[in-house]
CSV table of C-alpha atoms in Angstrom, one decimal:
chain,number,residue,atom,x,y,z
L,1,MET,CA,-36.1,133.2,90.9
L,2,THR,CA,-33.8,131.1,93.0
L,3,GLY,CA,-33.2,127.4,92.5
L,4,PRO,CA,-30.5,124.8,93.2
L,5,SER,CA,-29.5,124.4,89.5
L,6,ARG,CA,-29.5,128.1,88.6
L,7,LEU,CA,-26.3,130.1,88.2
L,8,PRO,CA,-25.1,132.9,90.5
L,9,LEU,CA,-26.4,135.2,87.7
L,10,SER,CA,-28.7,138.1,87.4
L,11,VAL,CA,-30.2,139.0,84.0
L,12,SER,CA,-31.0,142.7,83.4
L,13,ILE,CA,-33.6,143.7,80.8
L,14,VAL,CA,-35.1,147.1,80.0
L,15,CYS,CA,-38.3,147.2,78.1
L,16,ASN,CA,-41.3,149.2,76.9
L,17,ASP,CA,-44.2,147.7,74.9
L,18,ASN,CA,-42.1,144.6,73.8
L,19,GLU,CA,-44.9,142.0,74.0
L,20,ALA,CA,-43.9,140.6,70.6
L,21,THR,CA,-40.3,139.6,71.7
L,22,ILE,CA,-39.9,139.6,75.4
L,23,GLY,CA,-41.5,136.2,76.0
L,24,ARG,CA,-38.7,134.5,74.1
L,25,THR,CA,-36.2,136.6,76.1
L,26,LEU,CA,-37.6,135.5,79.5
L,27,ASP,CA,-38.1,131.9,78.5
L,28,SER,CA,-34.4,131.6,77.5
L,29,VAL,CA,-33.1,132.5,80.9
L,30,ARG,CA,-35.8,131.5,83.5
L,31,ASP,CA,-34.0,128.2,84.3
L,32,LEU,CA,-30.5,129.6,83.9
L,33,ALA,CA,-30.4,132.7,86.2
L,34,SER,CA,-31.1,133.1,89.9
L,35,GLU,CA,-32.6,136.6,89.3
L,36,ILE,CA,-34.2,138.4,86.4
L,37,VAL,CA,-34.5,142.2,86.8
L,38,VAL,CA,-36.8,143.9,84.4
L,39,VAL,CA,-36.9,147.7,84.2
L,40,ASP,CA,-40.0,148.9,82.4
L,41,SER,CA,-40.6,152.5,81.3
L,42,GLY,CA,-44.3,152.5,80.9
L,43,SER,CA,-45.6,149.4,78.9
L,44,THR,CA,-49.2,149.5,78.0
L,45,ASP,CA,-49.4,146.2,76.1
L,46,GLY,CA,-49.0,142.7,77.5
L,47,THR,CA,-45.3,143.0,78.2
L,48,LEU,CA,-45.6,143.1,82.0
L,49,ASP,CA,-48.1,140.2,82.1
L,50,LEU,CA,-45.4,138.1,80.5
L,51,VAL,CA,-42.8,139.4,82.9
L,52,ARG,CA,-44.9,138.5,85.9
L,53,GLN,CA,-45.6,135.0,84.5
L,54,ALA,CA,-41.8,134.5,84.4
L,55,GLY,CA,-41.5,135.5,88.0
L,56,ALA,CA,-39.1,138.3,87.3
L,57,LYS,CA,-38.6,141.4,89.5
L,58,ILE,CA,-40.3,144.4,88.0
L,59,ILE,CA,-39.0,148.0,88.5
L,60,GLU,CA,-41.0,150.8,86.9
L,61,GLU,CA,-38.7,153.7,85.9
L,62,PRO,CA,-39.3,156.5,83.5
L,63,TRP,CA,-37.1,156.4,80.4
L,64,ARG,CA,-33.7,157.9,81.1
L,65,GLY,CA,-32.1,157.1,77.7
L,66,PHE,CA,-30.4,154.0,76.4
L,67,VAL,CA,-27.1,154.2,78.4
L,68,ALA,CA,-28.7,155.6,81.7
L,69,GLN,CA,-31.6,153.1,81.7
L,70,LYS,CA,-29.3,150.1,81.3
L,71,GLN,CA,-27.0,151.4,83.9
L,72,PHE,CA,-29.9,151.8,86.3
L,73,ALA,CA,-31.0,148.2,85.6
L,74,LEU,CA,-27.4,147.0,86.1
L,75,GLU,CA,-27.3,148.6,89.5
L,76,GLN,CA,-30.5,146.7,90.6
L,77,CYS,CA,-28.8,143.3,90.1
L,78,THR,CA,-27.7,141.4,93.2
L,79,GLN,CA,-25.9,138.3,91.9
L,80,PRO,CA,-22.1,137.9,91.4
L,81,TRP,CA,-22.5,137.9,87.6
L,82,VAL,CA,-24.8,139.9,85.3
L,83,LEU,CA,-26.0,139.1,81.8
L,84,HIS,CA,-27.7,142.0,80.0
L,85,LEU,CA,-30.3,141.2,77.3
L,86,ASP,CA,-32.3,143.7,75.3
L,87,SER,CA,-36.0,142.8,75.2
L,88,ASP,CA,-35.6,141.4,71.6
L,89,GLU,CA,-32.6,139.2,72.5
L,90,SER,CA,-32.5,135.7,73.8
L,91,VAL,CA,-30.1,133.0,74.9
L,92,THR,CA,-29.7,130.0,72.6
L,93,ALA,CA,-29.1,126.5,74.0
L,94,ALA,CA,-25.5,126.7,72.8
L,95,LEU,CA,-25.0,130.0,74.5
L,96,ALA,CA,-26.6,128.8,77.7
L,97,SER,CA,-24.0,125.9,77.8
L,98,GLU,CA,-21.2,128.4,77.2
L,99,ILE,CA,-22.3,130.6,80.0
L,100,VAL,CA,-22.4,127.7,82.4
L,101,ARG,CA,-18.9,126.7,81.3
L,102,ALA,CA,-17.6,130.3,81.5
L,103,LEU,CA,-18.8,130.9,85.0
L,104,ALA,CA,-17.5,127.6,86.3
L,105,GLU,CA,-14.0,128.3,84.8
L,106,ALA,CA,-13.7,132.1,85.2
L,107,SER,CA,-10.4,133.1,86.8
L,108,ASP,CA,-10.3,136.2,89.1
L,109,GLY,CA,-8.7,138.3,86.4
L,110,VAL,CA,-11.6,137.8,84.0
L,111,HIS,CA,-14.3,140.5,84.5
L,112,ALA,CA,-16.3,140.1,81.4
L,113,TYR,CA,-17.2,138.0,78.4
L,114,GLU,CA,-18.2,139.0,74.9
L,115,ILE,CA,-21.0,137.2,73.1
L,116,ASN,CA,-21.6,137.0,69.4
L,117,ARG,CA,-25.1,138.5,68.6
L,118,ARG,CA,-26.8,137.3,65.5
L,119,VAL,CA,-29.8,138.8,63.8
L,120,TRP,CA,-33.0,136.9,62.9
L,121,TRP,CA,-35.4,138.1,60.3
L,122,GLY,CA,-38.6,136.5,61.4
L,123,GLU,CA,-37.5,132.9,61.8
L,124,ARG,CA,-34.6,133.1,59.3
L,125,GLU,CA,-31.2,133.5,60.8
L,126,LEU,CA,-28.8,135.9,59.1
L,127,ARG,CA,-25.5,134.1,59.2
L,128,HIS,CA,-23.4,136.8,57.5
L,129,ALA,CA,-25.0,140.3,57.8
L,130,TRP,CA,-23.4,142.1,60.8
L,131,GLN,CA,-21.4,139.0,61.6
L,132,PRO,CA,-19.5,138.6,63.8
L,133,GLU,CA,-21.2,141.2,66.1
L,134,TRP,CA,-19.4,140.9,69.5
L,135,ARG,CA,-21.1,142.4,72.5
L,136,ARG,CA,-19.7,142.6,76.0
L,137,ARG,CA,-22.8,141.4,78.0
L,138,LEU,CA,-21.7,139.0,80.7
L,139,VAL,CA,-19.9,140.8,83.5
L,140,ARG,CA,-18.9,140.5,87.1
L,141,ASN,CA,-21.2,142.6,89.2
L,142,GLY,CA,-19.6,145.8,90.3
L,143,LYS,CA,-16.8,145.5,87.8
L,144,ALA,CA,-18.5,147.0,84.8
L,145,LYS,CA,-20.7,150.0,83.7
L,146,TRP,CA,-22.6,151.1,80.7
L,147,GLY,CA,-21.0,153.7,78.4
L,148,GLY,CA,-21.0,154.8,74.8
L,149,TYR,CA,-23.8,157.1,73.6
L,150,ASP,CA,-27.4,156.8,72.8
L,151,PRO,CA,-28.5,154.6,71.1
L,152,HIS,CA,-25.1,153.0,70.7
L,153,ASP,CA,-24.5,151.9,74.3
L,154,LYS,CA,-21.8,149.5,75.3
L,155,MET,CA,-20.7,147.7,78.4
L,156,GLU,CA,-17.3,148.7,79.7
L,157,THR,CA,-15.1,147.1,82.5
L,158,THR,CA,-14.1,149.5,85.2
L,159,GLU,CA,-10.8,148.2,86.5
L,160,PRO,CA,-7.5,148.6,84.7
L,161,GLY,CA,-6.0,145.3,83.6
L,162,ALA,CA,-9.2,143.3,83.8
L,163,ARG,CA,-9.6,140.8,81.0
L,164,THR,CA,-12.5,140.3,78.7
L,165,GLU,CA,-12.7,136.9,77.0
L,166,ARG,CA,-15.0,135.7,74.2
L,167,LEU,CA,-17.4,132.9,74.3
L,168,ALA,CA,-17.6,130.5,71.3
L,169,ARG,CA,-18.5,132.3,68.1
L,170,GLU,CA,-21.3,129.9,67.3
L,171,ALA,CA,-22.8,130.1,70.8
L,172,VAL,CA,-24.9,133.1,69.6
L,173,MET,CA,-27.3,135.5,71.3
L,174,ARG,CA,-30.4,135.6,69.1
L,175,HIS,CA,-31.5,139.1,68.1
L,176,ASP,CA,-35.1,139.3,66.9
L,177,SER,CA,-34.6,142.8,65.5
L,178,ILE,CA,-36.5,142.3,62.2
L,179,LEU,CA,-40.0,141.1,62.9
L,180,THR,CA,-41.3,142.9,59.8
L,181,LEU,CA,-39.4,145.1,57.4
L,182,THR,CA,-41.7,148.1,58.0
L,183,ASP,CA,-41.1,148.0,61.8
L,184,PHE,CA,-37.4,147.7,61.4
L,185,LEU,CA,-37.2,150.7,59.0
L,186,GLU,CA,-39.2,152.7,61.5
L,187,LYS,CA,-36.8,151.7,64.3
L,188,GLN,CA,-33.8,152.6,62.2
L,189,ALA,CA,-35.2,156.1,61.6
L,190,ARG,CA,-35.8,156.6,65.4
L,191,HIS,CA,-32.3,155.4,66.2
L,192,ALA,CA,-30.8,157.6,63.5
L,193,ARG,CA,-32.5,160.7,65.1
L,194,VAL,CA,-31.3,159.7,68.6
L,195,ALA,CA,-27.7,159.2,67.3
L,196,ALA,CA,-27.8,162.6,65.6
L,197,ARG,CA,-28.8,164.2,68.9
L,198,SER,CA,-26.0,162.5,70.7
L,199,TYR,CA,-23.5,163.6,68.1
L,200,HIS,CA,-24.8,167.1,68.4
L,201,GLU,CA,-24.6,167.1,72.2
L,202,MET,CA,-21.0,165.8,71.9
L,203,GLY,CA,-20.1,168.7,69.6
L,204,ARG,CA,-19.7,166.7,66.5
L,205,LYS,CA,-20.3,168.5,63.2
L,206,GLY,CA,-22.3,167.1,60.3
L,207,SER,CA,-21.3,167.5,56.6
L,208,VAL,CA,-22.7,166.7,53.2
L,209,THR,CA,-19.5,164.8,52.5
L,210,GLN,CA,-20.2,162.4,55.5
L,211,MET,CA,-23.8,162.2,54.4
L,212,VAL,CA,-22.7,160.9,51.0
L,213,THR,CA,-19.6,158.7,52.0
L,214,SER,CA,-20.8,157.1,55.2
L,215,PRO,CA,-23.7,155.2,53.5
L,216,ILE,CA,-21.4,153.9,50.8
L,217,GLY,CA,-18.9,152.7,53.5
L,218,ALA,CA,-21.7,151.1,55.5
L,219,TRP,CA,-23.0,149.2,52.4
L,220,CYS,CA,-19.5,148.1,51.3
L,221,LYS,CA,-18.7,146.8,54.8
L,222,MET,CA,-21.9,144.7,55.0
L,223,VAL,CA,-21.7,143.3,51.5
L,224,LEU,CA,-17.9,143.0,50.8
L,225,LEU,CA,-16.4,142.5,54.2
L,226,LYS,CA,-19.3,140.7,56.0
L,227,GLY,CA,-20.6,138.9,53.0
L,228,ALA,CA,-24.2,139.8,53.6
L,229,TRP,CA,-25.0,138.8,50.0
L,230,ARG,CA,-24.7,135.2,51.2
L,231,ASP,CA,-27.9,135.7,53.2
L,232,GLY,CA,-29.8,136.3,49.9
L,233,TRP,CA,-32.3,139.1,49.4
L,234,ARG,CA,-32.6,139.6,53.2
L,235,GLY,CA,-28.9,140.2,53.5
L,236,MET,CA,-28.9,142.7,50.7
L,237,CYS,CA,-31.8,144.5,52.3
L,238,ALA,CA,-29.9,144.5,55.6
L,239,ALA,CA,-26.9,146.1,53.8
L,240,SER,CA,-29.2,148.7,52.2
L,241,ILE,CA,-30.8,149.5,55.6
L,242,ALA,CA,-27.4,149.9,57.3
L,243,SER,CA,-26.6,152.4,54.5
L,244,MET,CA,-29.9,154.2,54.9
L,245,ASN,CA,-29.3,154.5,58.7
L,246,ALA,CA,-25.9,156.1,58.1
L,247,MET,CA,-27.4,158.6,55.7
L,248,MET,CA,-30.3,159.5,58.0
L,249,LYS,CA,-28.0,160.0,61.0
L,250,HIS,CA,-25.8,162.5,59.2
L,251,ALA,CA,-28.7,164.2,57.5
L,252,ALA,CA,-30.4,164.6,60.9
L,253,LEU,CA,-27.1,165.9,62.4
L,254,ILE,CA,-26.9,168.6,59.6
L,255,GLU,CA,-30.5,169.6,60.3
L,256,LEU,CA,-29.8,169.9,64.0
L,257,GLN,CA,-26.6,171.9,63.5
L,258,ARG,CA,-28.2,174.4,61.1
L,259,SER,CA,-31.3,174.8,63.3
L,260,HIS,CA,-28.9,175.6,66.3
L,261,GLU,CA,-27.0,178.1,64.2
L,262,GLN,CA,-30.2,179.9,63.3
L,263,THR,CA,-31.3,180.4,66.9
């Protein structure tokens, strides 16, 4: 994966049966990065065939969880800078140009950059739902780690005083999270259960009040603050799904809590 025009950049990707989206992910960085590190947790579809065609380094590793798996992938990277992409994310041309500029101009005190991630519903870009959605994804190697909780992981810098800057808002990371509405709903249900387990392990308590108010808050944030209605029916669906996710998460937490109390 080396070449004279490529950046001193590793791209880390974790995947499992992501044939439908990972091709775009790999194509978007194959001429940008000096190294692509793919950590796979047991794909049985054509995912790894696409990874091999891209010339990426493949590491097979059983699933550790969202935070731990991404941290493992980060630790396998060898270049001075690391960009993490989920297997349904890709670098747009505008973002590629911004990354080139940022790495050329980065001062020693800048350890990370945030990138605005934007959701695509099929081939339709949602310009308002979830926007802006800043994610710290471009970091100096050895100066950052994965934190947060499953499935809501986040990249964190590790040195006090290190600066994080933002790339241009319109230089977006494409997020192909909604291929079909059915698949997206199923993913949201899975993520809600994982989040509930994480909350339970952290000692957080569920309540009927949260189960009622959180969905309302999520819907209002998407529609009133983010302006998801401007994305038409897709935007209103996105707001409703965000609301459903909040309800499912708190309902699952209540169920876990009561099951634990009965044992």
